[in-house]
PDB file of C-alpha atoms in Angstrom:
ATOM      1  CA  MET A   1       0.301  -0.042   0.095  1.00 32.00           C
ATOM      2  CA  LYS A   2       1.399   3.253  -1.104  1.00 41.00           C
ATOM      3  CA  VAL A   3       1.704   6.002   1.654  1.00 42.00           C
ATOM      4  CA  ASP A   4       0.246   9.129   1.094  1.00 44.00           C
ATOM      5  CA  HIS A   5       3.811  11.372   2.169  1.00 47.00           C
ATOM      6  CA  THR A   6       1.828  14.706   2.583  1.00 52.00           C
ATOM      7  CA  ASN A   7      -0.242  13.548   5.547  1.00 75.00           C
ATOM      8  CA  THR A   8       0.441  13.192   8.596  1.00 88.00           C
ATOM      9  CA  PRO A   9       2.127   9.790  10.199  1.00 95.00           C
ATOM     10  CA  THR A  10      -0.683   7.373  11.893  1.00 94.00           C
ATOM     11  CA  VAL A  11      -1.799   8.063  14.957  1.00 95.00           C
ATOM     12  CA  ASP A  12       0.149   4.586  16.132  1.00 94.00           C
ATOM     13  CA  GLN A  13       3.631   6.259  14.696  1.00 95.00           C
ATOM     14  CA  LEU A  14       3.032   9.914  16.734  1.00 97.00           C
ATOM     15  CA  VAL A  15       2.359   8.275  19.826  1.00 97.00           C
ATOM     16  CA  ASP A  16       5.591   6.570  19.359  1.00 96.00           C
ATOM     17  CA  VAL A  17       7.333   9.311  17.715  1.00 96.00           C
ATOM     18  CA  ILE A  18       6.069  11.680  20.567  1.00 97.00           C
ATOM     19  CA  GLY A  19       6.275   9.205  23.221  1.00 97.00           C
ATOM     20  CA  ASN A  20       9.460   7.623  22.730  1.00 96.00           C
ATOM     21  CA  SER A  21      11.258  10.636  21.280  1.00 97.00           C
ATOM     22  CA  SER A  22      14.969  11.288  22.488  1.00 97.00           C
ATOM     23  CA  VAL A  23      14.398  14.736  22.876  1.00 98.00           C
ATOM     24  CA  GLY A  24      12.183  16.317  25.758  1.00 97.00           C
ATOM     25  CA  ILE A  25       8.791  17.244  24.158  1.00 98.00           C
ATOM     26  CA  ALA A  26       5.676  18.335  25.867  1.00 97.00           C
ATOM     27  CA  VAL A  27       2.276  20.114  24.822  1.00 97.00           C
ATOM     28  CA  THR A  28       0.746  22.769  27.309  1.00 96.00           C
ATOM     29  CA  ASP A  29      -1.727  25.071  27.782  1.00 95.00           C
ATOM     30  CA  THR A  30      -1.161  28.967  27.881  1.00 94.00           C
ATOM     31  CA  SER A  31      -0.705  29.121  31.485  1.00 92.00           C
ATOM     32  CA  GLY A  32       1.904  25.814  31.367  1.00 92.00           C
ATOM     33  CA  ALA A  33      -0.519  23.050  32.937  1.00 93.00           C
ATOM     34  CA  VAL A  34       0.736  20.150  31.125  1.00 94.00           C
ATOM     35  CA  VAL A  35      -1.261  18.220  28.388  1.00 95.00           C
ATOM     36  CA  LEU A  36       0.846  15.559  27.592  1.00 95.00           C
ATOM     37  CA  HIS A  37       4.970  14.794  28.213  1.00 96.00           C
ATOM     38  CA  ASN A  38       7.146  12.431  26.973  1.00 97.00           C
ATOM     39  CA  LYS A  39       9.755  10.157  28.620  1.00 97.00           C
ATOM     40  CA  ALA A  40      12.400  12.078  27.491  1.00 97.00           C
ATOM     41  CA  LEU A  41      10.925  15.497  29.208  1.00 95.00           C
ATOM     42  CA  SER A  42      10.234  13.199  32.838  1.00 94.00           C
ATOM     43  CA  VAL A  43      14.168  12.443  32.591  1.00 94.00           C
ATOM     44  CA  LEU A  44      14.911  16.207  32.400  1.00 94.00           C
ATOM     45  CA  MET A  45      11.967  17.318  34.975  1.00 89.00           C
ATOM     46  CA  GLY A  46      13.957  15.063  37.338  1.00 87.00           C
ATOM     47  CA  GLY A  47      10.452  13.532  37.938  1.00 85.00           C
ATOM     48  CA  GLU A  48       6.760  13.301  36.247  1.00 87.00           C
ATOM     49  CA  ALA A  49       4.691  16.123  35.376  1.00 85.00           C
ATOM     50  CA  ASP A  50       1.739  14.577  37.548  1.00 82.00           C
ATOM     51  CA  HIS A  51       4.278  14.771  40.490  1.00 77.00           C
ATOM     52  CA  LEU A  52       5.038  18.303  39.786  1.00 77.00           C
ATOM     53  CA  GLY A  53       1.409  19.830  39.856  1.00 79.00           C
ATOM     54  CA  LYS A  54       0.947  19.111  36.699  1.00 85.00           C
ATOM     55  CA  ARG A  55       3.078  22.037  35.250  1.00 83.00           C
ATOM     56  CA  LEU A  56       6.006  22.483  33.362  1.00 82.00           C
ATOM     57  CA  LEU A  57       8.711  23.780  35.619  1.00 76.00           C
ATOM     58  CA  VAL A  58      11.570  25.430  34.530  1.00 82.00           C
ATOM     59  CA  ASP A  59      14.965  26.678  36.515  1.00 80.00           C
ATOM     60  CA  GLY A  60      12.649  24.789  39.126  1.00 62.00           C
ATOM     61  CA  ARG A  61      10.183  27.499  39.641  1.00 65.00           C
ATOM     62  CA  GLU A  62       6.944  28.377  37.925  1.00 65.00           C
ATOM     63  CA  ASP A  63       8.092  32.012  37.703  1.00 77.00           C
ATOM     64  CA  GLY A  64      10.918  30.458  35.353  1.00 87.00           C
ATOM     65  CA  THR A  65       8.060  28.815  33.394  1.00 89.00           C
ATOM     66  CA  ALA A  66       6.069  32.137  33.301  1.00 90.00           C
ATOM     67  CA  ARG A  67       9.090  34.546  31.571  1.00 92.00           C
ATOM     68  CA  LEU A  68       8.783  32.154  29.095  1.00 94.00           C
ATOM     69  CA  LEU A  69       5.329  32.097  28.154  1.00 94.00           C
ATOM     70  CA  GLU A  70       5.638  36.353  28.254  1.00 94.00           C
ATOM     71  CA  ARG A  71       8.155  36.224  25.800  1.00 94.00           C
ATOM     72  CA  LEU A  72       5.947  33.544  23.572  1.00 96.00           C
ATOM     73  CA  LYS A  73       2.710  35.694  24.160  1.00 95.00           C
ATOM     74  CA  GLU A  74       5.023  38.647  21.934  1.00 96.00           C
ATOM     75  CA  THR A  75       7.111  36.263  20.060  1.00 97.00           C
ATOM     76  CA  GLY A  76       4.856  33.511  19.115  1.00 97.00           C
ATOM     77  CA  ARG A  77       7.934  31.582  19.136  1.00 97.00           C
ATOM     78  CA  ILE A  78      11.481  31.310  21.131  1.00 97.00           C
ATOM     79  CA  ASP A  79      14.571  29.112  19.896  1.00 97.00           C
ATOM     80  CA  ASN A  80      17.458  27.197  21.646  1.00 96.00           C
ATOM     81  CA  VAL A  81      17.234  29.201  24.857  1.00 94.00           C
ATOM     82  CA  ALA A  82      18.692  27.886  27.733  1.00 93.00           C
ATOM     83  CA  VAL A  83      17.197  26.561  30.954  1.00 92.00           C
ATOM     84  CA  THR A  84      17.482  24.420  33.481  1.00 91.00           C
ATOM     85  CA  PHE A  85      15.399  22.106  35.198  1.00 88.00           C
ATOM     86  CA  ARG A  86      15.263  21.260  38.825  1.00 78.00           C
ATOM     87  CA  GLY A  87      13.691  18.223  40.358  1.00 72.00           C
ATOM     88  CA  PRO A  88      10.687  18.837  43.149  1.00 70.00           C
ATOM     89  CA  ASP A  89      13.623  18.039  45.660  1.00 69.00           C
ATOM     90  CA  GLY A  90      15.097  21.169  43.778  1.00 64.00           C
ATOM     91  CA  ASP A  91      18.806  19.309  43.725  1.00 64.00           C
ATOM     92  CA  ALA A  92      18.940  16.721  40.913  1.00 64.00           C
ATOM     93  CA  HIS A  93      18.805  19.299  37.721  1.00 81.00           C
ATOM     94  CA  ARG A  94      19.722  19.315  34.151  1.00 90.00           C
ATOM     95  CA  ASP A  95      20.620  21.853  31.291  1.00 94.00           C
ATOM     96  CA  ALA A  96      18.653  21.884  28.208  1.00 96.00           C
ATOM     97  CA  ARG A  97      17.966  24.285  25.382  1.00 96.00           C
ATOM     98  CA  VAL A  98      14.036  24.831  24.584  1.00 96.00           C
ATOM     99  CA  ASN A  99      12.120  25.151  21.445  1.00 97.00           C
ATOM    100  CA  ALA A 100       8.440  26.243  21.629  1.00 98.00           C
ATOM    101  CA  VAL A 101       5.904  27.938  19.305  1.00 98.00           C
ATOM    102  CA  LEU A 102       2.320  29.342  20.962  1.00 98.00           C
ATOM    103  CA  THR A 103      -0.816  28.050  18.448  1.00 96.00           C
ATOM    104  CA  GLY A 104      -4.227  29.587  19.763  1.00 93.00           C
ATOM    105  CA  GLU A 105      -4.151  27.857  23.119  1.00 94.00           C
ATOM    106  CA  ARG A 106      -1.648  25.585  23.197  1.00 97.00           C
ATOM    107  CA  VAL A 107       1.768  25.754  23.410  1.00 97.00           C
ATOM    108  CA  HIS A 108       4.635  23.085  22.143  1.00 98.00           C
ATOM    109  CA  TRP A 109       7.808  22.695  23.643  1.00 97.00           C
ATOM    110  CA  VAL A 110      10.954  20.793  22.257  1.00 98.00           C
ATOM    111  CA  SER A 111      14.074  20.395  24.769  1.00 97.00           C
ATOM    112  CA  ARG A 112      17.065  18.735  23.891  1.00 97.00           C
ATOM    113  CA  PRO A 113      19.941  18.045  26.638  1.00 97.00           C
ATOM    114  CA  GLU A 114      22.900  19.772  26.512  1.00 96.00           C
ATOM    115  CA  LEU A 115      25.272  16.888  26.411  1.00 97.00           C
ATOM    116  CA  GLY A 116      29.079  17.350  26.222  1.00 95.00           C
ATOM    117  CA  GLU A 117      29.348  13.880  23.776  1.00 95.00           C
ATOM    118  CA  ARG A 118      27.536  12.182  21.224  1.00 94.00           C
ATOM    119  CA  LEU A 119      26.884   8.890  19.892  1.00 93.00           C
ATOM    120  CA  PRO A 120      28.140   7.346  17.612  1.00 91.00           C
ATOM    121  CA  VAL A 121      31.768   7.626  18.197  1.00 81.00           C
ATOM    122  CA  SER A 122      34.636   6.518  15.896  1.00 64.00           C
ATOM    123  CA  ASN A 123      34.546   3.403  14.837  1.00 60.00           C
ATOM    124  CA  THR A 124      38.152   2.762  15.741  1.00 56.00           C
ATOM    125  CA  THR A 125      37.124   4.241  19.633  1.00 59.00           C
ATOM    126  CA  PRO A 126      34.989   1.858  21.657  1.00 60.00           C
ATOM    127  CA  GLU A 127      32.015   3.251  22.845  1.00 64.00           C
ATOM    128  CA  ASP A 128      32.078   5.054  26.153  1.00 72.00           C
ATOM    129  CA  LEU A 129      28.798   3.490  28.047  1.00 75.00           C
ATOM    130  CA  SER A 130      29.605   6.305  30.835  1.00 83.00           C
ATOM    131  CA  SER A 131      29.608   9.340  28.668  1.00 93.00           C
ATOM    132  CA  ASP A 132      26.654  12.286  28.918  1.00 96.00           C
ATOM    133  CA  ALA A 133      25.210  11.038  25.236  1.00 96.00           C
ATOM    134  CA  ALA A 134      25.031   7.518  26.235  1.00 94.00           C
ATOM    135  CA  THR A 135      23.616   7.989  30.131  1.00 96.00           C
ATOM    136  CA  TRP A 136      21.138  10.159  28.357  1.00 97.00           C
ATOM    137  CA  ILE A 137      19.700   7.907  26.203  1.00 96.00           C
ATOM    138  CA  ARG A 138      19.570   4.561  28.615  1.00 95.00           C
ATOM    139  CA  ALA A 139      18.251   7.000  31.150  1.00 96.00           C
ATOM    140  CA  VAL A 140      15.586   7.399  28.289  1.00 97.00           C
ATOM    141  CA  ASP A 141      15.418   4.288  27.467  1.00 95.00           C
ATOM    142  CA  GLU A 142      14.765   2.880  31.376  1.00 96.00           C
ATOM    143  CA  ARG A 143      12.187   5.555  32.339  1.00 95.00           C
ATOM    144  CA  GLU A 144       8.288   4.416  31.926  1.00 95.00           C
ATOM    145  CA  GLN A 145       5.833   6.013  30.172  1.00 95.00           C
ATOM    146  CA  PRO A 146       4.456   8.693  31.953  1.00 95.00           C
ATOM    147  CA  SER A 147       0.821   9.303  33.167  1.00 93.00           C
ATOM    148  CA  LEU A 148       0.917  12.318  31.089  1.00 95.00           C
ATOM    149  CA  ALA A 149       2.373  10.239  28.089  1.00 96.00           C
ATOM    150  CA  PRO A 150       0.729  10.670  24.458  1.00 96.00           C
ATOM    151  CA  THR A 151      -2.356   9.289  24.105  1.00 96.00           C
ATOM    152  CA  ALA A 152      -4.767   7.703  20.668  1.00 96.00           C
ATOM    153  CA  GLU A 153      -7.295   9.982  22.445  1.00 96.00           C
ATOM    154  CA  GLN A 154      -5.189  12.515  22.044  1.00 96.00           C
ATOM    155  CA  ALA A 155      -4.637  12.710  18.284  1.00 96.00           C
ATOM    156  CA  GLU A 156      -5.917  15.870  17.459  1.00 96.00           C
ATOM    157  CA  VAL A 157      -3.108  17.375  20.164  1.00 97.00           C
ATOM    158  CA  MET A 158      -0.305  15.139  18.648  1.00 97.00           C
ATOM    159  CA  ALA A 159      -1.297  15.694  15.248  1.00 97.00           C
ATOM    160  CA  GLU A 160      -1.169  19.670  15.511  1.00 97.00           C
ATOM    161  CA  PHE A 161       2.443  18.868  17.501  1.00 98.00           C
ATOM    162  CA  TYR A 162       3.950  17.427  14.636  1.00 98.00           C
ATOM    163  CA  ARG A 163       2.542  19.849  12.161  1.00 97.00           C
ATOM    164  CA  VAL A 164       3.576  23.105  14.166  1.00 97.00           C
ATOM    165  CA  ALA A 165       6.525  21.615  16.003  1.00 97.00           C
ATOM    166  CA  PRO A 166       9.366  24.563  16.310  1.00 97.00           C
ATOM    167  CA  VAL A 167      12.074  21.676  15.153  1.00 98.00           C
ATOM    168  CA  ALA A 168      12.558  19.570  12.405  1.00 98.00           C
ATOM    169  CA  ILE A 169      10.609  16.035  12.480  1.00 98.00           C
ATOM    170  CA  HIS A 170      11.231  13.204   9.872  1.00 97.00           C
ATOM    171  CA  LEU A 171      10.490   9.433   9.664  1.00 96.00           C
ATOM    172  CA  ILE A 172      12.933   6.941   7.455  1.00 94.00           C
ATOM    173  CA  GLY A 173      12.262   3.668   6.648  1.00 89.00           C
ATOM    174  CA  LEU A 174      14.545   0.652   6.649  1.00 81.00           C
ATOM    175  CA  ASN A 175      15.496   1.328   3.207  1.00 87.00           C
ATOM    176  CA  GLY A 176      16.158   4.795   3.368  1.00 92.00           C
ATOM    177  CA  GLU A 177      13.123   6.297   2.087  1.00 94.00           C
ATOM    178  CA  VAL A 178      11.409   9.682   3.864  1.00 96.00           C
ATOM    179  CA  MET A 179       8.343   8.373   4.857  1.00 95.00           C
ATOM    180  CA  TYR A 180       7.186  11.338   6.508  1.00 96.00           C
ATOM    181  CA  ALA A 181       8.533  14.993   7.114  1.00 97.00           C
ATOM    182  CA  ASN A 182       6.838  17.989   9.285  1.00 97.00           C
ATOM    183  CA  PRO A 183       6.490  21.406   7.988  1.00 96.00           C
ATOM    184  CA  ALA A 184       9.936  22.490   9.999  1.00 97.00           C
ATOM    185  CA  ASP A 185      11.835  19.441   7.874  1.00 97.00           C
ATOM    186  CA  VAL A 186      11.035  20.158   4.835  1.00 97.00           C
ATOM    187  CA  ALA A 187      11.491  23.983   5.462  1.00 97.00           C
ATOM    188  CA  LEU A 188      14.632  23.331   6.726  1.00 97.00           C
ATOM    189  CA  VAL A 189      16.252  21.988   3.258  1.00 97.00           C
ATOM    190  CA  GLU A 190      14.385  24.284   1.376  1.00 97.00           C
ATOM    191  CA  TYR A 191      11.669  21.761  -0.358  1.00 96.00           C
ATOM    192  CA  THR A 192       8.788  23.813   1.379  1.00 95.00           C
ATOM    193  CA  ASP A 193       7.672  24.577  -2.534  1.00 95.00           C
ATOM    194  CA  SER A 194       8.383  21.257  -3.844  1.00 94.00           C
ATOM    195  CA  PRO A 195       8.022  19.005  -0.989  1.00 94.00           C
ATOM    196  CA  ASN A 196       7.125  16.025  -2.755  1.00 93.00           C
ATOM    197  CA  GLU A 197      11.240  16.016  -4.634  1.00 95.00           C
ATOM    198  CA  TYR A 198      11.956  15.390  -0.850  1.00 96.00           C
ATOM    199  CA  VAL A 199       9.486  13.511   0.843  1.00 95.00           C
ATOM    200  CA  GLY A 200       9.049   9.417  -0.687  1.00 94.00           C
ATOM    201  CA  ASN A 201      12.506   9.629  -1.908  1.00 96.00           C
ATOM    202  CA  HIS A 202      15.918   8.530  -0.715  1.00 96.00           C
ATOM    203  CA  ILE A 203      17.136  10.370   2.428  1.00 96.00           C
ATOM    204  CA  ARG A 204      20.300  10.493   0.681  1.00 96.00           C
ATOM    205  CA  ARG A 205      20.022  13.774  -1.031  1.00 95.00           C
ATOM    206  CA  ILE A 206      20.208  15.800   1.799  1.00 97.00           C
ATOM    207  CA  TYR A 207      23.181  14.808   3.316  1.00 97.00           C
ATOM    208  CA  GLU A 208      26.435  16.100   2.609  1.00 96.00           C
ATOM    209  CA  ASP A 209      28.464  13.257   3.805  1.00 94.00           C
ATOM    210  CA  GLN A 210      27.623  10.647   1.809  1.00 93.00           C
ATOM    211  CA  GLY A 211      29.672   7.830   3.813  1.00 91.00           C
ATOM    212  CA  LEU A 212      28.316   9.250   6.989  1.00 92.00           C
ATOM    213  CA  LEU A 213      24.779   8.543   5.795  1.00 92.00           C
ATOM    214  CA  ASP A 214      26.043   5.221   4.517  1.00 90.00           C
ATOM    215  CA  ASP A 215      27.242   4.531   8.436  1.00 89.00           C
ATOM    216  CA  PHE A 216      23.847   5.708  10.030  1.00 89.00           C
ATOM    217  CA  LEU A 217      21.891   3.454   7.775  1.00 86.00           C
ATOM    218  CA  SER A 218      23.465   0.667   8.849  1.00 82.00           C
ATOM    219  CA  ARG A 219      23.181   1.696  12.526  1.00 77.00           C
ATOM    220  CA  TRP A 220      19.497   2.628  12.264  1.00 72.00           C
ATOM    221  CA  ASP A 221      19.594  -1.154  11.030  1.00 65.00           C
ATOM    222  CA  GLU A 222      21.343  -1.965  14.513  1.00 68.00           C
ATOM    223  CA  ASP A 223      18.609   0.229  16.416  1.00 67.00           C
ATOM    224  CA  SER A 224      21.565   2.297  17.617  1.00 82.00           C
ATOM    225  CA  PRO A 225      20.944   6.224  18.616  1.00 92.00           C
ATOM    226  CA  ILE A 226      22.004   8.998  17.114  1.00 94.00           C
ATOM    227  CA  ILE A 227      22.651  11.517  19.929  1.00 96.00           C
ATOM    228  CA  ASN A 228      23.981  15.390  19.691  1.00 97.00           C
ATOM    229  CA  PHE A 229      25.753  14.688  16.319  1.00 97.00           C
ATOM    230  CA  ARG A 230      26.643  17.589  14.469  1.00 97.00           C
ATOM    231  CA  ALA A 231      26.299  16.897  10.409  1.00 97.00           C
ATOM    232  CA  ASN A 232      26.069  19.050   7.393  1.00 98.00           C
ATOM    233  CA  PHE A 233      22.457  18.545   5.533  1.00 98.00           C
ATOM    234  CA  VAL A 234      21.970  19.596   1.868  1.00 98.00           C
ATOM    235  CA  THR A 235      19.276  22.519   0.795  1.00 98.00           C
ATOM    236  CA  LYS A 236      17.480  22.303  -2.425  1.00 97.00           C
ATOM    237  CA  GLU A 237      20.152  24.856  -3.936  1.00 97.00           C
ATOM    238  CA  GLY A 238      23.173  22.958  -2.904  1.00 97.00           C
ATOM    239  CA  ALA A 239      23.776  24.819   0.096  1.00 97.00           C
ATOM    240  CA  PRO A 240      25.369  22.951   3.397  1.00 97.00           C
ATOM    241  CA  ARG A 241      23.070  23.564   6.347  1.00 98.00           C
ATOM    242  CA  PRO A 242      24.749  22.965   9.812  1.00 98.00           C
ATOM    243  CA  VAL A 243      22.291  20.431  12.025  1.00 98.00           C
ATOM    244  CA  LEU A 244      22.228  18.842  15.446  1.00 98.00           C
ATOM    245  CA  ILE A 245      20.930  15.250  15.232  1.00 98.00           C
ATOM    246  CA  PHE A 246      18.987  13.068  17.847  1.00 98.00           C
ATOM    247  CA  SER A 247      17.811   9.693  16.349  1.00 96.00           C
ATOM    248  CA  THR A 248      16.440   6.957  17.369  1.00 94.00           C
ATOM    249  CA  ALA A 249      14.713   3.563  15.932  1.00 89.00           C
ATOM    250  CA  GLN A 250      11.203   2.176  16.254  1.00 84.00           C
ATOM    251  CA  ALA A 251      11.866  -1.858  16.031  1.00 71.00           C
ATOM    252  CA  GLN A 252       9.338  -4.165  16.803  1.00 69.00           C
ATOM    253  CA  ASP A 253       9.627  -8.392  16.888  1.00 64.00           C
ATOM    254  CA  GLY A 254      13.284  -7.533  16.314  1.00 60.00           C
ATOM    255  CA  ASN A 255      12.975  -5.733  12.730  1.00 68.00           C
ATOM    256  CA  VAL A 256      12.923  -1.724  12.765  1.00 69.00           C
ATOM    257  CA  ASN A 257      10.008   0.459  11.198  1.00 82.00           C
ATOM    258  CA  ASN A 258      11.263   4.145  10.840  1.00 87.00           C
ATOM    259  CA  THR A 259      13.152   5.986  12.690  1.00 92.00           C
ATOM    260  CA  ARG A 260      12.521   9.158  15.142  1.00 95.00           C
ATOM    261  CA  CYS A 261      14.484  11.862  13.804  1.00 97.00           C
ATOM    262  CA  PHE A 262      14.297  14.976  15.771  1.00 98.00           C
ATOM    263  CA  VAL A 263      17.195  17.990  13.695  1.00 98.00           C
ATOM    264  CA  PHE A 264      17.875  21.358  15.209  1.00 98.00           C
ATOM    265  CA  ASN A 265      19.299  24.224  13.389  1.00 97.00           C
ATOM    266  CA  ASP A 266      23.115  23.944  14.911  1.00 97.00           C
ATOM    267  CA  PRO A 267      23.161  27.015  17.330  1.00 95.00           C
ATOM    268  CA  GLU A 268      27.128  26.453  16.440  1.00 96.00           C
ATOM    269  CA  PRO A 269      27.278  26.048  13.108  1.00 96.00           C
ATOM    270  CA  GLN A 270      31.119  27.324  13.201  1.00 97.00           C
ATOM    271  CA  ARG A 271      31.873  24.226  15.046  1.00 95.00           C
ATOM    272  CA  GLU A 272      33.859  21.106  13.063  1.00 95.00           C
ATOM    273  CA  ARG A 273      31.086  18.700  11.821  1.00 95.00           C
ATOM    274  CA  ASP A 274      31.335  15.172  13.440  1.00 93.00           C
ATOM    275  CA  THR A 275      32.503  11.940  11.829  1.00 87.00           C
ATOM    276  CA  VAL A 276      32.591   8.178  12.715  1.00 84.00           C
ATOM    277  CA  SER A 277      36.020   7.409  11.756  1.00 62.00           C
ATOM    278  CA  ALA A 278      39.140   7.755  12.763  1.00 45.00           C
ATOM    279  CA  PHE A 279      40.140   9.585   9.971  1.00 44.00           C
ATOM    280  CA  GLY A 280      36.789  10.740   8.301  1.00 45.00           C
ATOM    281  CA  TRP A 281      34.659   9.405   5.631  1.00 43.00           C
ATOM    282  CA  PRO A 282      35.232  11.362   2.571  1.00 44.00           C
ATOM    283  CA  ALA A 283      32.459  14.054   1.890  1.00 41.00           C
TER     284      ALA A 283
END
């Protein structure tokens, strides 16, 4: 059956992509009351939203969230804002960068952890299980779904999140085909006027480093995460687009169905791009 690539992913796919993503996701009302959130945000907050009074707490205080909400009411969107999430005891904390967008009565939040390391590492270097990137994805994987996790009944909320999310999201099939890409993702690589030239085609066309992509494709087959990884995409006109990638794979019965790729404009585009070989793959 042919997939209609112009449509939103299925409800089951949205539940998985939002609930199990490697970045924190929340939908709140304009007061900061949480409608839904995912496992990664629970890790960032050091607890579940229902244990925090069903509020999104930034910098451990409601006034931190209130300040962000005031900015959103003025600008409609915030990008790459540095915040600190603190748990209910005020001690445990995690630094993050937050993107958010206000749409009517809802605010859609995406928070990525501030990490010093990344996955995958060089092919010639054993994976350091104690690295902050490996520790992060392990903590997310081991976390139970929160009580305010996405459900099928929240289909409209999840579909809206996918459409208006302040970061790029795409799902890639095992064959490398871009199954779905949200508007932010299509815009990131400048295919908004001709999305069918990108969506439904191989992801290869937007990667500058083809060897790097080949490595990624093999890792997706093994359900290996790609976390905090700097690469260059290529726009429709051939210009490099520095990005920061957080990607995991959705697997069932040992078979990978699709990836959950969240892609950010790299706030440090001047930094050297990451590689997976000691000598780098040829571009």
